[in-house]
Coordinates of C-alpha atoms in Angstrom, one line a residue:
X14 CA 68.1 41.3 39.8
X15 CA 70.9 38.7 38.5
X16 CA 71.2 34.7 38.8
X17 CA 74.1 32.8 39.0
X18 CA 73.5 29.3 37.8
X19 CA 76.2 26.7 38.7
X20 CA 76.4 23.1 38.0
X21 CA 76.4 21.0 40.4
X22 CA 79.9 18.9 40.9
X23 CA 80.1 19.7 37.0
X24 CA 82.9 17.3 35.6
X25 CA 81.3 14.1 37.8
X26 CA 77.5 14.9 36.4
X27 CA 78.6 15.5 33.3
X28 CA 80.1 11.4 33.5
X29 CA 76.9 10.5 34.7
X30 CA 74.2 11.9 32.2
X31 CA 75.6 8.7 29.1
X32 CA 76.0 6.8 32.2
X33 CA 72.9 6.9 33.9
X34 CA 73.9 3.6 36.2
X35 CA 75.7 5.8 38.0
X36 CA 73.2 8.5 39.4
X37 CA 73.2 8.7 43.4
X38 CA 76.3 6.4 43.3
X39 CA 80.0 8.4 44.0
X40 CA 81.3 9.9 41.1
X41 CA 85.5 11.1 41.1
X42 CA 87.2 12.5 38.2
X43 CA 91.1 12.6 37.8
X44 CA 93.1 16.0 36.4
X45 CA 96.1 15.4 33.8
X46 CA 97.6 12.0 33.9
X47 CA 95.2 11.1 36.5
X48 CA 97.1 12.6 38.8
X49 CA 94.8 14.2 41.9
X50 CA 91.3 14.6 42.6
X51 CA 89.2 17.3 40.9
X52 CA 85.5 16.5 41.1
X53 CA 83.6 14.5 43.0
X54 CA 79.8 14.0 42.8
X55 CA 77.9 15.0 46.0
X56 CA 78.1 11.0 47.4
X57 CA 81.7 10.9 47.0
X58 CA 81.9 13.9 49.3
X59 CA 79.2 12.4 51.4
X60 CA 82.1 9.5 51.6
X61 CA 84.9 12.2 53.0
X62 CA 86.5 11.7 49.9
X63 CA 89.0 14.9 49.9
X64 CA 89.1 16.8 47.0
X65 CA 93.1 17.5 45.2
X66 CA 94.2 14.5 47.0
X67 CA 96.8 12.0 44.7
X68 CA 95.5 9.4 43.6
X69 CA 97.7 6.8 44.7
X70 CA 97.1 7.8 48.4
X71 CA 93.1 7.3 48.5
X72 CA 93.0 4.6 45.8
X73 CA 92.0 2.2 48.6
X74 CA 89.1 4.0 50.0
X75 CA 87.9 4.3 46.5
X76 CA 88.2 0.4 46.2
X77 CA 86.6 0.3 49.7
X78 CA 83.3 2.4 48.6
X79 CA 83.1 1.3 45.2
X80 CA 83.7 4.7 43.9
X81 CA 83.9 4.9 40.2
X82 CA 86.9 6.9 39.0
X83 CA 87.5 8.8 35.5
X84 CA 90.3 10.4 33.6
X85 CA 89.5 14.0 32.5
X86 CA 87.6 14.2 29.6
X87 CA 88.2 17.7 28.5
X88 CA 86.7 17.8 25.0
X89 CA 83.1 16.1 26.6
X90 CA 82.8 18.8 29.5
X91 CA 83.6 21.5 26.8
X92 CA 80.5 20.8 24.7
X93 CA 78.2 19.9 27.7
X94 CA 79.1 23.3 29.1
X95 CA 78.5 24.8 25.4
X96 CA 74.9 23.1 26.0
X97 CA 74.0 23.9 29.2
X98 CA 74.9 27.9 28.1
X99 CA 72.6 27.5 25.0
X100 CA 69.7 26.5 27.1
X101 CA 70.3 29.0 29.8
X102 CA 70.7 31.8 27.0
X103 CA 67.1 31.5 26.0
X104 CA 65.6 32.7 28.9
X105 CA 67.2 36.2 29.1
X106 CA 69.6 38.2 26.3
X107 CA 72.2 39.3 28.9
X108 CA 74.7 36.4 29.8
X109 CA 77.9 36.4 31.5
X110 CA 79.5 32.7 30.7
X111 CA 82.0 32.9 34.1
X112 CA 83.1 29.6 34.2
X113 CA 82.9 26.6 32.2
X114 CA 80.0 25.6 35.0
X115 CA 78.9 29.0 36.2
X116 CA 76.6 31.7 34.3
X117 CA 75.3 35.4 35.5
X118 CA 71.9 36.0 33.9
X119 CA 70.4 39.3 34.2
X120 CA 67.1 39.2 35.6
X121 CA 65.8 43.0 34.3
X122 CA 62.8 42.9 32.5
X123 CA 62.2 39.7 33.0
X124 CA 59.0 39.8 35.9
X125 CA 59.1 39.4 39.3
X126 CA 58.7 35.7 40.0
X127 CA 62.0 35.2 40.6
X128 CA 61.7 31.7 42.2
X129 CA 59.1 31.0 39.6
X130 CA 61.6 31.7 36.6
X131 CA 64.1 29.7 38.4
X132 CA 62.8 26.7 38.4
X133 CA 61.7 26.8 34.6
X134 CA 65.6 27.3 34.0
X135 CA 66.6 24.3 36.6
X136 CA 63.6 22.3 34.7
X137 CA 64.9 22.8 31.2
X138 CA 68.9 22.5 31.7
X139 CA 67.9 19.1 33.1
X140 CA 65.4 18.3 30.8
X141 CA 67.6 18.9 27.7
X142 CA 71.2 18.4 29.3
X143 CA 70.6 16.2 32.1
X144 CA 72.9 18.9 34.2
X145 CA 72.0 19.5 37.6
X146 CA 72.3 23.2 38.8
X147 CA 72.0 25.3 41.7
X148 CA 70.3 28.9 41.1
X149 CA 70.9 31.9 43.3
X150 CA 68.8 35.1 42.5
X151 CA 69.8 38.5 44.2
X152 CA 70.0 42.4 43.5
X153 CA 74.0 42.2 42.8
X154 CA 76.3 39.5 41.6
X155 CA 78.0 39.4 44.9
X156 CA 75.2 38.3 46.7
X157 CA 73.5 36.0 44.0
X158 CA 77.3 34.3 44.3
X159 CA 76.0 33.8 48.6
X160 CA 72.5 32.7 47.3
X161 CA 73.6 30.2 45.1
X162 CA 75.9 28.8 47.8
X163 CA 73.3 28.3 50.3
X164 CA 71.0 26.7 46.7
X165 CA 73.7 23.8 46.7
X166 CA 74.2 23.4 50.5
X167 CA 70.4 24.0 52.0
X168 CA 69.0 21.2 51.5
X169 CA 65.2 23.1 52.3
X170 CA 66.1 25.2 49.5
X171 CA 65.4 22.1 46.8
X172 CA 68.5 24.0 44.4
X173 CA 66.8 27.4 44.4
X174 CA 67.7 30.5 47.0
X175 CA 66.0 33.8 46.4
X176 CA 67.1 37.0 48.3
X177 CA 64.7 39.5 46.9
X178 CA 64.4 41.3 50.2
X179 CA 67.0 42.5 53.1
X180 CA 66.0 40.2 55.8
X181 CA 66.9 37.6 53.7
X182 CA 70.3 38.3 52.6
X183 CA 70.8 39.6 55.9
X184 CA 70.0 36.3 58.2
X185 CA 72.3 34.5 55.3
X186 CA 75.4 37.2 56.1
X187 CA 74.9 36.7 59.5
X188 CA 75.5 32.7 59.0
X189 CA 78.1 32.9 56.2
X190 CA 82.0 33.5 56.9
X191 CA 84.1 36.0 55.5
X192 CA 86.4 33.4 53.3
X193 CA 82.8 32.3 51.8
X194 CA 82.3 35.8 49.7
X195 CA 83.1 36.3 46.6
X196 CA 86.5 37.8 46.0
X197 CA 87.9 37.7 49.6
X198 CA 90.9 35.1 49.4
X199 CA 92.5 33.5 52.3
X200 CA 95.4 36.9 52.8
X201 CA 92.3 39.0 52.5
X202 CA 90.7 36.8 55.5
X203 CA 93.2 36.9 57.5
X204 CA 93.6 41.0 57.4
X205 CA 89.3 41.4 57.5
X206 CA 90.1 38.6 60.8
X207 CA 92.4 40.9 62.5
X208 CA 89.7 43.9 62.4
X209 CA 87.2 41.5 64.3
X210 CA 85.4 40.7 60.6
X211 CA 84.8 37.3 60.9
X212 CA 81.5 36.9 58.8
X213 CA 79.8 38.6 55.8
X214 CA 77.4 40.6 58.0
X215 CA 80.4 42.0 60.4
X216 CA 81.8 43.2 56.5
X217 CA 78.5 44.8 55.4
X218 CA 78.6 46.7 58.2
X219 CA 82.0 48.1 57.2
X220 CA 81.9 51.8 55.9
X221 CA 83.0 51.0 52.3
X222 CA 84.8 54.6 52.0
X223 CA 87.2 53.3 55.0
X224 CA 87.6 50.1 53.5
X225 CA 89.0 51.1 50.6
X226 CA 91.4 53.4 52.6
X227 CA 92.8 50.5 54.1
X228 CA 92.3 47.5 51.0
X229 CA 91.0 48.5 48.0
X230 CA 88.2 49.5 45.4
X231 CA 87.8 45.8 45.0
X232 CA 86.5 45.4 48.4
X233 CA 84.8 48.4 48.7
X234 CA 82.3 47.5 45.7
X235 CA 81.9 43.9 47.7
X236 CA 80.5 46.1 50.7
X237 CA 78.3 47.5 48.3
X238 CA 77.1 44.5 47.0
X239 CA 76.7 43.0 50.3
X240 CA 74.0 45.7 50.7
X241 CA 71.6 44.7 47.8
X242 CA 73.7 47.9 45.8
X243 CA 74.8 46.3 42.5
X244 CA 78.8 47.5 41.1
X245 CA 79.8 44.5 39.1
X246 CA 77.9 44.4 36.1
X247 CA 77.1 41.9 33.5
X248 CA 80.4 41.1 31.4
X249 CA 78.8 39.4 28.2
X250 CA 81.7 40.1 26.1
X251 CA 85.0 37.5 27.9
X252 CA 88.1 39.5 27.8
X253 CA 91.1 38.5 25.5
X254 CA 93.8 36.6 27.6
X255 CA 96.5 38.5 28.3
X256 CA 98.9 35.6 28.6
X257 CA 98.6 31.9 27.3
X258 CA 100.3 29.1 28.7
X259 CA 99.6 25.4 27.8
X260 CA 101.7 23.4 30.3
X261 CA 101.4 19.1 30.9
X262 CA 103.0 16.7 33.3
X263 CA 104.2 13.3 31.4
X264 CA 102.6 10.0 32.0
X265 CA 106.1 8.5 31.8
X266 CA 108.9 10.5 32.4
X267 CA 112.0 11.1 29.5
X268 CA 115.2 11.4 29.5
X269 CA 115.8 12.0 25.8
X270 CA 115.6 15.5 23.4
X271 CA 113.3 14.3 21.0
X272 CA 110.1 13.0 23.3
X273 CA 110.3 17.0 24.7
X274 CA 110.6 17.9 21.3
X275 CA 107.1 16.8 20.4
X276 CA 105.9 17.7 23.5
X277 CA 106.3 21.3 23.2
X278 CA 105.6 21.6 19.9
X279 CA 101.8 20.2 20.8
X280 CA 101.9 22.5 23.5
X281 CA 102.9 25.3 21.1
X282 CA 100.4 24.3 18.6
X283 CA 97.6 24.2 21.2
X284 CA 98.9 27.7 22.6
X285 CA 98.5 29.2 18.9
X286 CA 95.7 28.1 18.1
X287 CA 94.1 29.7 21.2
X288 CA 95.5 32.6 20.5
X289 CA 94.1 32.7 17.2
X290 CA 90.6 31.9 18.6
X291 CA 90.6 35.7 20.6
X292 CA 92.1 37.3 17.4
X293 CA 95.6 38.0 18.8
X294 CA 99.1 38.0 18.5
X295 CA 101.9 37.1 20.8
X296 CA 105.5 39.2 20.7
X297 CA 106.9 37.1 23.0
X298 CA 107.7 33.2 24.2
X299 CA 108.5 31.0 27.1
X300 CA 109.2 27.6 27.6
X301 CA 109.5 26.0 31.3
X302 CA 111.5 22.2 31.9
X303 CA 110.9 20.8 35.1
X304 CA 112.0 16.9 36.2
X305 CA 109.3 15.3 38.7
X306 CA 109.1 17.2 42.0
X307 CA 110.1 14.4 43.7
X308 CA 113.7 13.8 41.8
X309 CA 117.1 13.6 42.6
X310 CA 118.4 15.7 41.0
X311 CA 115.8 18.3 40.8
X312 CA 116.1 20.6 38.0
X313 CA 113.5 23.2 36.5
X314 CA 114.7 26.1 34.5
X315 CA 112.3 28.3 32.0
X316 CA 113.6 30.8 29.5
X317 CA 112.2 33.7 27.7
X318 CA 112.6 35.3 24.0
X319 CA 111.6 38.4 22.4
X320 CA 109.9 36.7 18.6
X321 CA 110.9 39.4 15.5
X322 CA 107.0 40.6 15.1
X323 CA 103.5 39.3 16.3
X324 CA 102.5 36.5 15.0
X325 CA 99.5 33.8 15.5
X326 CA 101.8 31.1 13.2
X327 CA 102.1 27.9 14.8
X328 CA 105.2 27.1 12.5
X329 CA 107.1 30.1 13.7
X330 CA 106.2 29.2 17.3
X331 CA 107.0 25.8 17.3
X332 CA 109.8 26.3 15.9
X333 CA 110.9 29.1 18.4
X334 CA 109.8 26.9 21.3
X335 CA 112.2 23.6 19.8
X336 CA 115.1 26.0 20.0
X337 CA 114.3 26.6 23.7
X338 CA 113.8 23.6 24.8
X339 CA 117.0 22.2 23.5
X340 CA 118.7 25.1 25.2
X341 CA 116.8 24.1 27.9
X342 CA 117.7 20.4 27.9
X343 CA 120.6 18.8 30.3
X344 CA 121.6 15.1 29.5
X345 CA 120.9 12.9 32.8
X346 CA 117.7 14.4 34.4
X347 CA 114.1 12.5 34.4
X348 CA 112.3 15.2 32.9
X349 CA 108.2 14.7 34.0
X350 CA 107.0 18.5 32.7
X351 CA 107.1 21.0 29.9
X352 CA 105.2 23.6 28.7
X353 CA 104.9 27.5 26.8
X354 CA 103.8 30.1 27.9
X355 CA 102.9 33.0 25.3
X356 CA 103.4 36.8 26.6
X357 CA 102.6 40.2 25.5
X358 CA 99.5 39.4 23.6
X359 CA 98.1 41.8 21.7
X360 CA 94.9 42.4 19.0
X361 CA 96.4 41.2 15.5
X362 CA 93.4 43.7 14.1
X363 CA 94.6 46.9 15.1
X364 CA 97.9 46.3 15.1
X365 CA 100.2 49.4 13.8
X366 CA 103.0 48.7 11.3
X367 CA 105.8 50.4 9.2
X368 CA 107.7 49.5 6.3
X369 CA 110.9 48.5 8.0
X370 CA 109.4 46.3 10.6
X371 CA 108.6 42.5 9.6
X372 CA 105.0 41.2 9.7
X373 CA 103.2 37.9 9.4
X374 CA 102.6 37.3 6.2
X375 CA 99.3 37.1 4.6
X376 CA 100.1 33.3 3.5
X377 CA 100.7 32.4 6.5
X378 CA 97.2 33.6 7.8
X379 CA 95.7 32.0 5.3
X380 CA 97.3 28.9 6.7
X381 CA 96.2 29.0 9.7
X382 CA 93.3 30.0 9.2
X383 CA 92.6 26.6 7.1
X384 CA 94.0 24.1 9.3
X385 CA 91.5 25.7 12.4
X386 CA 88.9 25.2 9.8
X387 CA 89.8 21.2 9.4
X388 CA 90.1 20.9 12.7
X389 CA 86.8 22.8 14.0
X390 CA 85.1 20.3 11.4
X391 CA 86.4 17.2 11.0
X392 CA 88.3 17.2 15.1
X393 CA 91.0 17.8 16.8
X394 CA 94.2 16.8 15.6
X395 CA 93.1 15.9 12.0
X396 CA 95.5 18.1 10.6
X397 CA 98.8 18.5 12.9
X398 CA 102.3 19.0 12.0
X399 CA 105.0 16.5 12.0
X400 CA 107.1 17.6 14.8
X401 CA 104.0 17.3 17.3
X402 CA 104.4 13.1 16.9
X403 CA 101.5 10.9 16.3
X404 CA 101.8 8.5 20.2
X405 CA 104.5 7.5 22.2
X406 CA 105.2 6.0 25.9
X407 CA 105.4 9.8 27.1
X408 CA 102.3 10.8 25.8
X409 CA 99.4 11.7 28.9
X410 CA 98.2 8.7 31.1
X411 CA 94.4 8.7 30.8
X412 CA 93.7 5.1 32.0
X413 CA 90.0 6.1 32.7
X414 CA 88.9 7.9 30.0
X415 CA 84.9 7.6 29.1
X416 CA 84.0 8.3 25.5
X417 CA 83.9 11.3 23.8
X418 CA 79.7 11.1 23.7
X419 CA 79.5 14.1 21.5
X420 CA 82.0 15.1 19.7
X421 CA 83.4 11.7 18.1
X422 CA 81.1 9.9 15.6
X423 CA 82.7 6.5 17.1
X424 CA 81.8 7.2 20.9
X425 CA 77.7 8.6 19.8
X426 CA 75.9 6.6 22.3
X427 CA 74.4 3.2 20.7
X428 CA 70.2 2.5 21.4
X429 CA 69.4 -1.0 21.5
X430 CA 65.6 -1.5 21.2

């Protein structure tokens, strides 16, 4: 048996747990340069708040409903979602971390009380985190994905759904449409549609060897796992990104070289040091310049070069990525977004060389490897370098931002007694 455990409107309850005042009131939380809608807490959807709206174009419902409205704060829903894992990981040694909000536990082993074991999990992320979850428990991934839907939208299910039997899964497929499963996008739909496949039951049904004639192993396994017959198992080990890219829109726009200067050489300096958190190298670098979307003149071009060997260095990437950029840059335009993208990544550890082929030095991994150090300790951006800038008009709009709770020794949450 598996259990997916998924917080509930994550970046919203993760507002709410240093500001209690806020619990059962409508929660929203803004993306980059609080630009649209991301989160919303269950009353803010009550509202008919839509979610990935602008900003600008709801602000007055917001105002009308007293909704209380954040900036993204990143770096606090990082380490909430490091705590919620760390409590979830004690009940079982098998964990796939699938989103910064959702976690697979396998259930093997573990007894047969699966609604009992449930609730000891719900109890203790809220007791220790304050997170509120849903849990769905089923024979295969795909259908704990259904049960933990129906956990978050039954309300006679108290945040807990169960299908340990056939009947059960069954009456939920019968209820559930076909966009609802796991892996079935919207083309997908509209293909399954066209057979006369309208819900999850109609695709059970399916015979998964003709299916895949027509789609695809992916769907086939689905069919499977709509039958209680598990074929996605536990991935505890995340696979290395095969691509990077670290792109931002500006709070102000620019017309100038040296704002997008420092712009992409943050960009390339968060890029790298990602890079160097899975181990790997990149043998390859884009960098993208778009004006707002809405401009006259419009302009957005990207370009792409070949580096001379792997490397993890930020000082060779940012320097790689200037030269693009001012390649890149035309006088006259409002430029409102940059970013890098970092291709052809590969594992710096088993990574063949020759004696006529340049490498990264071992200097320059030393390097790195002690200004992640300073950083992983003392916070981000203690040590940067100088051509990422230190503030400026351009830099991200976050007019909303809470305090870092948790990871700033500035923002730790005072007790009065």
């Amino acid at each position: 048996m598996y259990a997916l455990v998924d917080c509930n409107s994550c970046y919203a309850s993760c507002e709410q747990i240093f500001r209690p005042d806020l619990r059962g009131k409508p929660v929203v939380v803004l993306s980059n340069n609080d630009g649209c809608i991301i989160a919303r807490s269950r009353e803010a959807k009550a509202l008919g708040v839509p979610g990935f709206e602008p900003y600008f174009k709801i602000k007055s419902l917001l105002d009308q409903h007293a909704v209380q409205v954040f900036s993204a704060n990143f770096c606090l829903y990082g380490d909430i979602s490091h705590r919620f894992a760390e409590v979830v990981r004690r009940f079982s040694p098998r964990v796939e971390q699938y989103s910064i909000d959702e976690l697979f536990i396998d259930l093997t082993g573990l007894g047969h009380d699966y609604h009992r074991l449930a609730t000891q999990i719900k109890q203790a992320v809220w007791r220790e985190v304050r997170m509120p979850v849903g849990i769905g428990v089923a024979p295969s991934k795909t259908l704990a994905k259904l049960a933990n839907h129906a956990a978050k939208t039954l309300s006679k299910t108290q945040g807990i759904c169960v299908l340990d039997t056939p009947v059960k899964w069954q009456w939920l497929e019968q209820r559930t449409p076909v966009r609802e499963i796991w892996g079935i996008g919207a083309r997908l739909t509209l293909h399954l549609k066209a057979l006369g496949i309208a819900s999850a039951w109609d695709l059970a049904q399916v015979s998964p060897k003709q299916i895949r004639r027509r789609f695809n192993v992916n769907v086939e396994r689905t069919i499977r796992e709509l039958n209680g017959v598990p074929c996605i198992p536990i991935n505890e080990e995340p696979q290395d990104k095969q691509q990077i890219f670290v792109t931002r829109s500006f709070g102000e726009k620019t017309t100038a070289l040296e704002p997008l200067r420092q712009h992409i050489s943050r960009y390339a300096a968060a890029a790298a040091e990602k890079l160097r958190s899975q181990s790997c190298s990149t043998s390859a670098v884009l960098v993208l310049l778009q004006t707002g979307p809405f401009e006259v003149p419009y302009y957005s071009q990207q370009l792409t070069i070949p580096l001379p060997y792997p490397t993890n260095d930020t000082r060779l990437l940012i320097q790689t990525a200037s030269r693009l950029i001012e390649q890149l840059f035309k006088p006259g335009y409002r430029y409102g977004r940059c970013g890098i993208g970092l291709l052809d990544i590969r594992n710096s550890q088993v990574e063949q060389w020759d004696l006529f082929t340049p490498r990264q030095t071992p200097t320059a991994h030393r390097l790195m490897s002690v200004v992640d150090h300073i950083n992983r300790r003392y916070g981000r951006d203690t040590a940067v370098f100088a051509s990422e800038g230190t503030s400026g008009k351009w830099s991200m709009k976050q007019s909303m931002l809470s305090p870092a709770y948790t990871t700033r020794w500035n923002d730790l949450p005072r007790i009065h007694c």
